PDB file of C-alpha atoms in Angstrom:
ATOM      1  CA  MET L   1     -23.450   0.818  36.253  1.00 45.00           C
ATOM      2  CA  ASN L   2     -21.215  -0.105  39.297  1.00 50.00           C
ATOM      3  CA  THR L   3     -17.093   0.161  39.425  1.00 56.00           C
ATOM      4  CA  ARG L   4     -16.804  -3.582  40.177  1.00 60.00           C
ATOM      5  CA  GLY L   5     -19.174  -4.416  36.355  1.00 58.00           C
ATOM      6  CA  GLY L   6     -17.147  -1.898  34.488  1.00 59.00           C
ATOM      7  CA  GLU L   7     -13.753  -3.577  34.970  1.00 61.00           C
ATOM      8  CA  LEU L   8     -15.112  -6.697  34.271  1.00 51.00           C
ATOM      9  CA  ILE L   9     -16.754  -5.071  31.237  1.00 54.00           C
ATOM     10  CA  ARG L  10     -13.558  -3.805  29.743  1.00 59.00           C
ATOM     11  CA  TRP L  11     -11.866  -7.025  30.565  1.00 53.00           C
ATOM     12  CA  LEU L  12     -14.163  -9.109  28.513  1.00 52.00           C
ATOM     13  CA  ARG L  13     -13.557  -6.764  25.334  1.00 55.00           C
ATOM     14  CA  LYS L  14      -9.886  -6.266  25.297  1.00 55.00           C
ATOM     15  CA  LYS L  15      -9.823  -9.609  26.006  1.00 60.00           C
ATOM     16  CA  SER L  16     -11.784 -10.095  22.916  1.00 80.00           C
ATOM     17  CA  ALA L  17     -10.241  -7.796  20.878  1.00 87.00           C
ATOM     18  CA  ARG L  18      -7.369 -10.205  21.830  1.00 88.00           C
ATOM     19  CA  ALA L  19      -8.323 -13.132  20.579  1.00 90.00           C
ATOM     20  CA  VAL L  20      -9.659 -11.320  17.506  1.00 91.00           C
ATOM     21  CA  VAL L  21      -6.514 -10.261  16.793  1.00 92.00           C
ATOM     22  CA  ALA L  22      -5.030 -14.005  17.635  1.00 92.00           C
ATOM     23  CA  ASP L  23      -7.589 -16.128  15.559  1.00 92.00           C
ATOM     24  CA  GLY L  24      -7.427 -13.197  12.564  1.00 93.00           C
ATOM     25  CA  LEU L  25      -3.781 -13.735  11.534  1.00 94.00           C
ATOM     26  CA  PRO L  26      -3.670 -17.264  10.615  1.00 95.00           C
ATOM     27  CA  ASP L  27      -6.193 -16.456   7.425  1.00 95.00           C
ATOM     28  CA  LEU L  28      -4.636 -12.592   7.120  1.00 95.00           C
ATOM     29  CA  TYR L  29      -0.796 -13.973   7.295  1.00 96.00           C
ATOM     30  CA  PRO L  30      -0.453 -14.303   3.095  1.00 95.00           C
ATOM     31  CA  ARG L  31      -1.642 -10.924   2.295  1.00 94.00           C
ATOM     32  CA  LEU L  32       0.006  -9.310   4.976  1.00 95.00           C
ATOM     33  CA  TRP L  33       3.386 -10.648   3.572  1.00 95.00           C
ATOM     34  CA  ARG L  34       2.202  -9.800  -0.049  1.00 92.00           C
ATOM     35  CA  PHE L  35       1.879  -6.999   1.453  1.00 93.00           C
ATOM     36  CA  CYS L  36       5.281  -6.648   3.237  1.00 93.00           C
ATOM     37  CA  LEU L  37       6.891  -7.809   0.381  1.00 91.00           C
ATOM     38  CA  VAL L  38       5.776  -4.593  -2.070  1.00 89.00           C
ATOM     39  CA  LEU L  39       7.085  -2.441   1.215  1.00 90.00           C
ATOM     40  CA  THR L  40      10.342  -3.876   1.086  1.00 89.00           C
ATOM     41  CA  ARG L  41      10.796  -5.681  -2.159  1.00 87.00           C
ATOM     42  CA  ASP L  42      13.199  -8.225  -0.499  1.00 90.00           C
ATOM     43  CA  ARG L  43      11.490 -11.711   0.389  1.00 91.00           C
ATOM     44  CA  ASN L  44      13.823 -11.990   3.247  1.00 93.00           C
ATOM     45  CA  MET L  45      12.685  -8.300   5.267  1.00 93.00           C
ATOM     46  CA  ALA L  46       9.058  -8.850   4.169  1.00 94.00           C
ATOM     47  CA  ASP L  47       9.041 -12.382   5.997  1.00 95.00           C
ATOM     48  CA  ASP L  48      10.890 -10.075   8.842  1.00 95.00           C
ATOM     49  CA  LEU L  49       8.618  -7.165   8.271  1.00 96.00           C
ATOM     50  CA  ALA L  50       5.108  -9.790   8.469  1.00 96.00           C
ATOM     51  CA  GLN L  51       7.270 -11.568  12.087  1.00 96.00           C
ATOM     52  CA  MET L  52       7.124  -7.580  13.398  1.00 96.00           C
ATOM     53  CA  THR L  53       3.950  -7.011  12.482  1.00 97.00           C
ATOM     54  CA  CYS L  54       2.325  -9.912  13.618  1.00 95.00           C
ATOM     55  CA  GLU L  55       4.059  -9.824  17.510  1.00 95.00           C
ATOM     56  CA  ARG L  56       3.405  -5.841  17.225  1.00 96.00           C
ATOM     57  CA  ALA L  57      -0.688  -6.439  16.918  1.00 95.00           C
ATOM     58  CA  LEU L  58      -0.657 -10.069  19.235  1.00 94.00           C
ATOM     59  CA  ALA L  59       1.414  -7.404  21.760  1.00 94.00           C
ATOM     60  CA  LYS L  60      -0.997  -4.170  20.773  1.00 94.00           C
ATOM     61  CA  ALA L  61      -4.073  -6.888  20.464  1.00 92.00           C
ATOM     62  CA  ASP L  62      -6.115  -4.626  23.817  1.00 89.00           C
ATOM     63  CA  LYS L  63      -5.782  -1.640  20.941  1.00 91.00           C
ATOM     64  CA  PHE L  64      -8.450  -3.607  18.307  1.00 91.00           C
ATOM     65  CA  MET L  65     -11.208  -3.043  18.055  1.00 89.00           C
ATOM     66  CA  PRO L  66     -13.717  -6.377  17.071  1.00 87.00           C
ATOM     67  CA  GLY L  67     -15.882  -5.480  14.398  1.00 84.00           C
ATOM     68  CA  THR L  68     -13.302  -3.328  12.122  1.00 89.00           C
ATOM     69  CA  ASP L  69     -11.461  -4.607  10.012  1.00 91.00           C
ATOM     70  CA  LEU L  70      -8.406  -6.489  10.943  1.00 93.00           C
ATOM     71  CA  ASP L  71      -6.654  -5.983   7.360  1.00 93.00           C
ATOM     72  CA  ARG L  72      -5.941  -3.099   7.433  1.00 94.00           C
ATOM     73  CA  TRP L  73      -5.138  -2.735  11.513  1.00 96.00           C
ATOM     74  CA  LEU L  74      -1.931  -5.351  10.519  1.00 96.00           C
ATOM     75  CA  PHE L  75      -1.028  -3.440   7.160  1.00 96.00           C
ATOM     76  CA  THR L  76      -0.564   0.303   9.162  1.00 94.00           C
ATOM     77  CA  ILE L  77       0.945  -1.090  11.818  1.00 96.00           C
ATOM     78  CA  ALA L  78       3.332  -2.895   8.902  1.00 96.00           C
ATOM     79  CA  ARG L  79       3.624   0.059   7.083  1.00 94.00           C
ATOM     80  CA  ARG L  80       3.676   2.485  10.365  1.00 93.00           C
ATOM     81  CA  LEU L  81       6.783  -0.406  11.279  1.00 94.00           C
ATOM     82  CA  TRP L  82       8.313  -0.299   7.936  1.00 92.00           C
ATOM     83  CA  LEU L  83       8.627   3.742   7.987  1.00 88.00           C
ATOM     84  CA  ASN L  84      10.149   3.941  11.203  1.00 86.00           C
ATOM     85  CA  ASP L  85      12.871   0.943   9.778  1.00 85.00           C
ATOM     86  CA  ILE L  86      13.768   3.355   6.768  1.00 82.00           C
ATOM     87  CA  ARG L  87      14.093   6.027   9.494  1.00 77.00           C
ATOM     88  CA  ALA L  88      16.278   4.403  11.892  1.00 75.00           C
ATOM     89  CA  ALA L  89      18.749   3.142   8.714  1.00 70.00           C
ATOM     90  CA  LYS L  90      18.327   6.763   6.802  1.00 57.00           C
ATOM     91  CA  VAL L  91      19.154   4.462   3.775  1.00 45.00           C
ATOM     92  CA  ARG L  92      16.678   1.634   2.264  1.00 43.00           C
ATOM     93  CA  GLN L  93      18.366  -1.110   1.300  1.00 49.00           C
ATOM     94  CA  GLY L  94      16.617  -2.053  -2.438  1.00 48.00           C
ATOM     95  CA  ALA L  95      17.522  -5.324  -3.381  1.00 47.00           C
ATOM     96  CA  GLY L  96      15.332  -4.257  -6.693  1.00 48.00           C
ATOM     97  CA  LEU L  97      12.589  -6.298  -8.728  1.00 49.00           C
ATOM     98  CA  VAL L  98      11.513  -9.801  -6.983  1.00 54.00           C
ATOM     99  CA  ALA L  99      10.739 -12.255  -9.639  1.00 58.00           C
ATOM    100  CA  ILE L 100       7.257 -12.821 -10.026  1.00 57.00           C
ATOM    101  CA  GLU L 101       8.138 -16.993  -9.601  1.00 58.00           C
ATOM    102  CA  ASP L 102       9.393 -15.789  -6.512  1.00 61.00           C
ATOM    103  CA  SER L 103       6.968 -13.731  -4.729  1.00 61.00           C
ATOM    104  CA  ASP L 104       4.724 -16.734  -3.638  1.00 61.00           C
ATOM    105  CA  LEU L 105       1.709 -15.070  -4.567  1.00 58.00           C
ATOM    106  CA  ALA L 106      -1.437 -17.115  -5.178  1.00 58.00           C
ATOM    107  CA  ASP L 107      -1.897 -19.257  -9.362  1.00 53.00           C
ATOM    108  CA  GLU L 108      -5.322 -20.606  -9.873  1.00 63.00           C
ATOM    109  CA  LYS L 109      -3.813 -22.266 -13.193  1.00 68.00           C
ATOM    110  CA  PRO L 110      -3.632 -19.525 -15.355  1.00 69.00           C
ATOM    111  CA  THR L 111      -2.766 -20.632 -19.010  1.00 76.00           C
ATOM    112  CA  ALA L 112       1.013 -19.397 -20.244  1.00 75.00           C
ATOM    113  CA  GLU L 113      -0.252 -16.672 -22.169  1.00 77.00           C
ATOM    114  CA  ALA L 114      -1.722 -15.018 -18.624  1.00 74.00           C
ATOM    115  CA  ASN L 115       1.652 -15.600 -16.623  1.00 72.00           C
ATOM    116  CA  ILE L 116       4.151 -14.093 -19.283  1.00 78.00           C
ATOM    117  CA  PHE L 117       1.040 -11.025 -19.409  1.00 76.00           C
ATOM    118  CA  ALA L 118       1.211 -11.168 -15.279  1.00 74.00           C
ATOM    119  CA  ARG L 119       4.625 -10.743 -14.856  1.00 79.00           C
ATOM    120  CA  GLU L 120       4.745  -7.837 -17.386  1.00 81.00           C
ATOM    121  CA  VAL L 121       2.199  -6.012 -15.828  1.00 78.00           C
ATOM    122  CA  PHE L 122       3.679  -6.612 -12.174  1.00 80.00           C
ATOM    123  CA  ASP L 123       7.100  -5.424 -13.118  1.00 82.00           C
ATOM    124  CA  LEU L 124       5.945  -2.282 -15.042  1.00 83.00           C
ATOM    125  CA  VAL L 125       3.945  -1.126 -11.418  1.00 84.00           C
ATOM    126  CA  GLN L 126       7.406  -2.297  -9.266  1.00 85.00           C
ATOM    127  CA  THR L 127       9.039   0.620 -11.793  1.00 87.00           C
ATOM    128  CA  LEU L 128       6.351   2.709 -10.399  1.00 90.00           C
ATOM    129  CA  PRO L 129       7.583   4.959  -7.412  1.00 92.00           C
ATOM    130  CA  GLU L 130       6.806   3.827  -3.786  1.00 91.00           C
ATOM    131  CA  ALA L 131       3.900   5.682  -3.165  1.00 92.00           C
ATOM    132  CA  GLN L 132       2.028   4.347  -6.384  1.00 93.00           C
ATOM    133  CA  ARG L 133       2.954   1.183  -6.039  1.00 92.00           C
ATOM    134  CA  LEU L 134       2.002   0.328  -2.975  1.00 92.00           C
ATOM    135  CA  THR L 135      -1.581   3.012  -3.928  1.00 94.00           C
ATOM    136  CA  VAL L 136      -2.023   0.098  -6.380  1.00 91.00           C
ATOM    137  CA  LEU L 137      -1.135  -3.182  -4.855  1.00 89.00           C
ATOM    138  CA  LEU L 138      -3.361  -2.281  -1.581  1.00 92.00           C
ATOM    139  CA  VAL L 139      -6.757  -0.767  -4.288  1.00 92.00           C
ATOM    140  CA  TYR L 140      -6.368  -3.073  -7.321  1.00 88.00           C
ATOM    141  CA  VAL L 141      -4.891  -6.159  -5.354  1.00 85.00           C
ATOM    142  CA  GLU L 142      -5.645  -6.254  -2.098  1.00 88.00           C
ATOM    143  CA  GLY L 143      -9.522  -4.928  -3.177  1.00 90.00           C
ATOM    144  CA  HIS L 144      -9.800  -1.599  -0.426  1.00 93.00           C
ATOM    145  CA  SER L 145     -11.903   1.817  -0.697  1.00 93.00           C
ATOM    146  CA  TYR L 146     -10.278   4.205  -1.383  1.00 94.00           C
ATOM    147  CA  ARG L 147     -11.466   5.231   2.039  1.00 94.00           C
ATOM    148  CA  ASP L 148      -8.787   2.130   3.676  1.00 93.00           C
ATOM    149  CA  ALA L 149      -6.441   2.434   1.406  1.00 94.00           C
ATOM    150  CA  ALA L 150      -6.507   6.866   2.311  1.00 95.00           C
ATOM    151  CA  ALA L 151      -6.333   5.540   5.959  1.00 93.00           C
ATOM    152  CA  ILE L 152      -4.171   3.394   6.048  1.00 93.00           C
ATOM    153  CA  LEU L 153      -1.356   4.913   4.136  1.00 93.00           C
ATOM    154  CA  GLU L 154      -3.174   8.098   6.408  1.00 93.00           C
ATOM    155  CA  ILE L 155      -2.860   9.994   3.321  1.00 95.00           C
ATOM    156  CA  PRO L 156      -6.811  12.235   2.292  1.00 95.00           C
ATOM    157  CA  VAL L 157      -8.553   9.984  -0.715  1.00 95.00           C
ATOM    158  CA  GLY L 158      -7.827  12.439  -3.058  1.00 95.00           C
ATOM    159  CA  THR L 159      -4.421  12.010  -2.477  1.00 95.00           C
ATOM    160  CA  VAL L 160      -5.010   8.115  -3.007  1.00 95.00           C
ATOM    161  CA  MET L 161      -7.124   9.051  -6.436  1.00 95.00           C
ATOM    162  CA  SER L 162      -4.242  11.034  -7.891  1.00 95.00           C
ATOM    163  CA  ARG L 163      -2.155   7.929  -7.772  1.00 94.00           C
ATOM    164  CA  LEU L 164      -3.602   6.194  -9.217  1.00 94.00           C
ATOM    165  CA  ALA L 165      -4.187   8.428 -11.392  1.00 94.00           C
ATOM    166  CA  SER L 166      -0.995   8.782 -11.832  1.00 94.00           C
ATOM    167  CA  ALA L 167      -0.092   4.841 -12.050  1.00 93.00           C
ATOM    168  CA  ARG L 168      -2.579   4.419 -14.353  1.00 92.00           C
ATOM    169  CA  LYS L 169      -0.893   6.448 -16.630  1.00 92.00           C
ATOM    170  CA  ALA L 170       2.524   5.253 -16.252  1.00 90.00           C
ATOM    171  CA  ILE L 171       1.785   2.053 -16.837  1.00 87.00           C
ATOM    172  CA  SER L 172      -0.468   2.949 -19.743  1.00 87.00           C
ATOM    173  CA  ALA L 173       2.739   4.883 -21.410  1.00 88.00           C
ATOM    174  CA  ALA L 174       5.132   1.791 -20.458  1.00 84.00           C
ATOM    175  CA  ALA L 175       2.513  -0.135 -22.050  1.00 82.00           C
ATOM    176  CA  ALA L 176       2.519   1.141 -25.427  1.00 83.00           C
ATOM    177  CA  ARG L 177       6.541   1.347 -25.558  1.00 82.00           C
ATOM    178  CA  THR L 178       6.494  -2.015 -24.950  1.00 76.00           C
ATOM    179  CA  GLY L 179       3.870  -3.097 -27.344  1.00 73.00           C
ATOM    180  CA  LEU L 180       2.260  -4.109 -23.975  1.00 67.00           C
ATOM    181  CA  ASP L 181      -0.980  -3.003 -24.792  1.00 62.00           C
ATOM    182  CA  GLY L 182      -1.461  -3.892 -28.084  1.00 55.00           C
TER     183      GLY L 182
END
């Protein structure tokens, strides 16, 4: 193939990657924001992190490989931005727990009892260490496979399984103490 044809193919591939990112952001934004909320534990910081992630994704769209998972790519960008922010500030300024009614999670009209139970479970998940909390969100809430969660968090798959086992054990023990399991 001649050089000119190769340049055209590369240009078309970059353009299609940009189009895939730009077209996919609106649909993925609620999930991205929820992931940012779990990272930051603060609505305003989650807004800022989600916006920074979108800006970075659009600026670096030519690095996205069309045909791969855009959500994994966005979650990885968000996590890296968050870690960079923590490193730069050297001190995390968390605001504690976020009330479930303030978290803008989708509500498909569950019963009042289901809402109470979900809030109690959410509160228990929020007490987990950050590493376990993020892993629980990616696997159990977002539905990522262990392998995908490992790639997003940049850890081995075995570590994902270990974190989930520890999280389940901690939540089960806390539920038993509070009477949530019975």
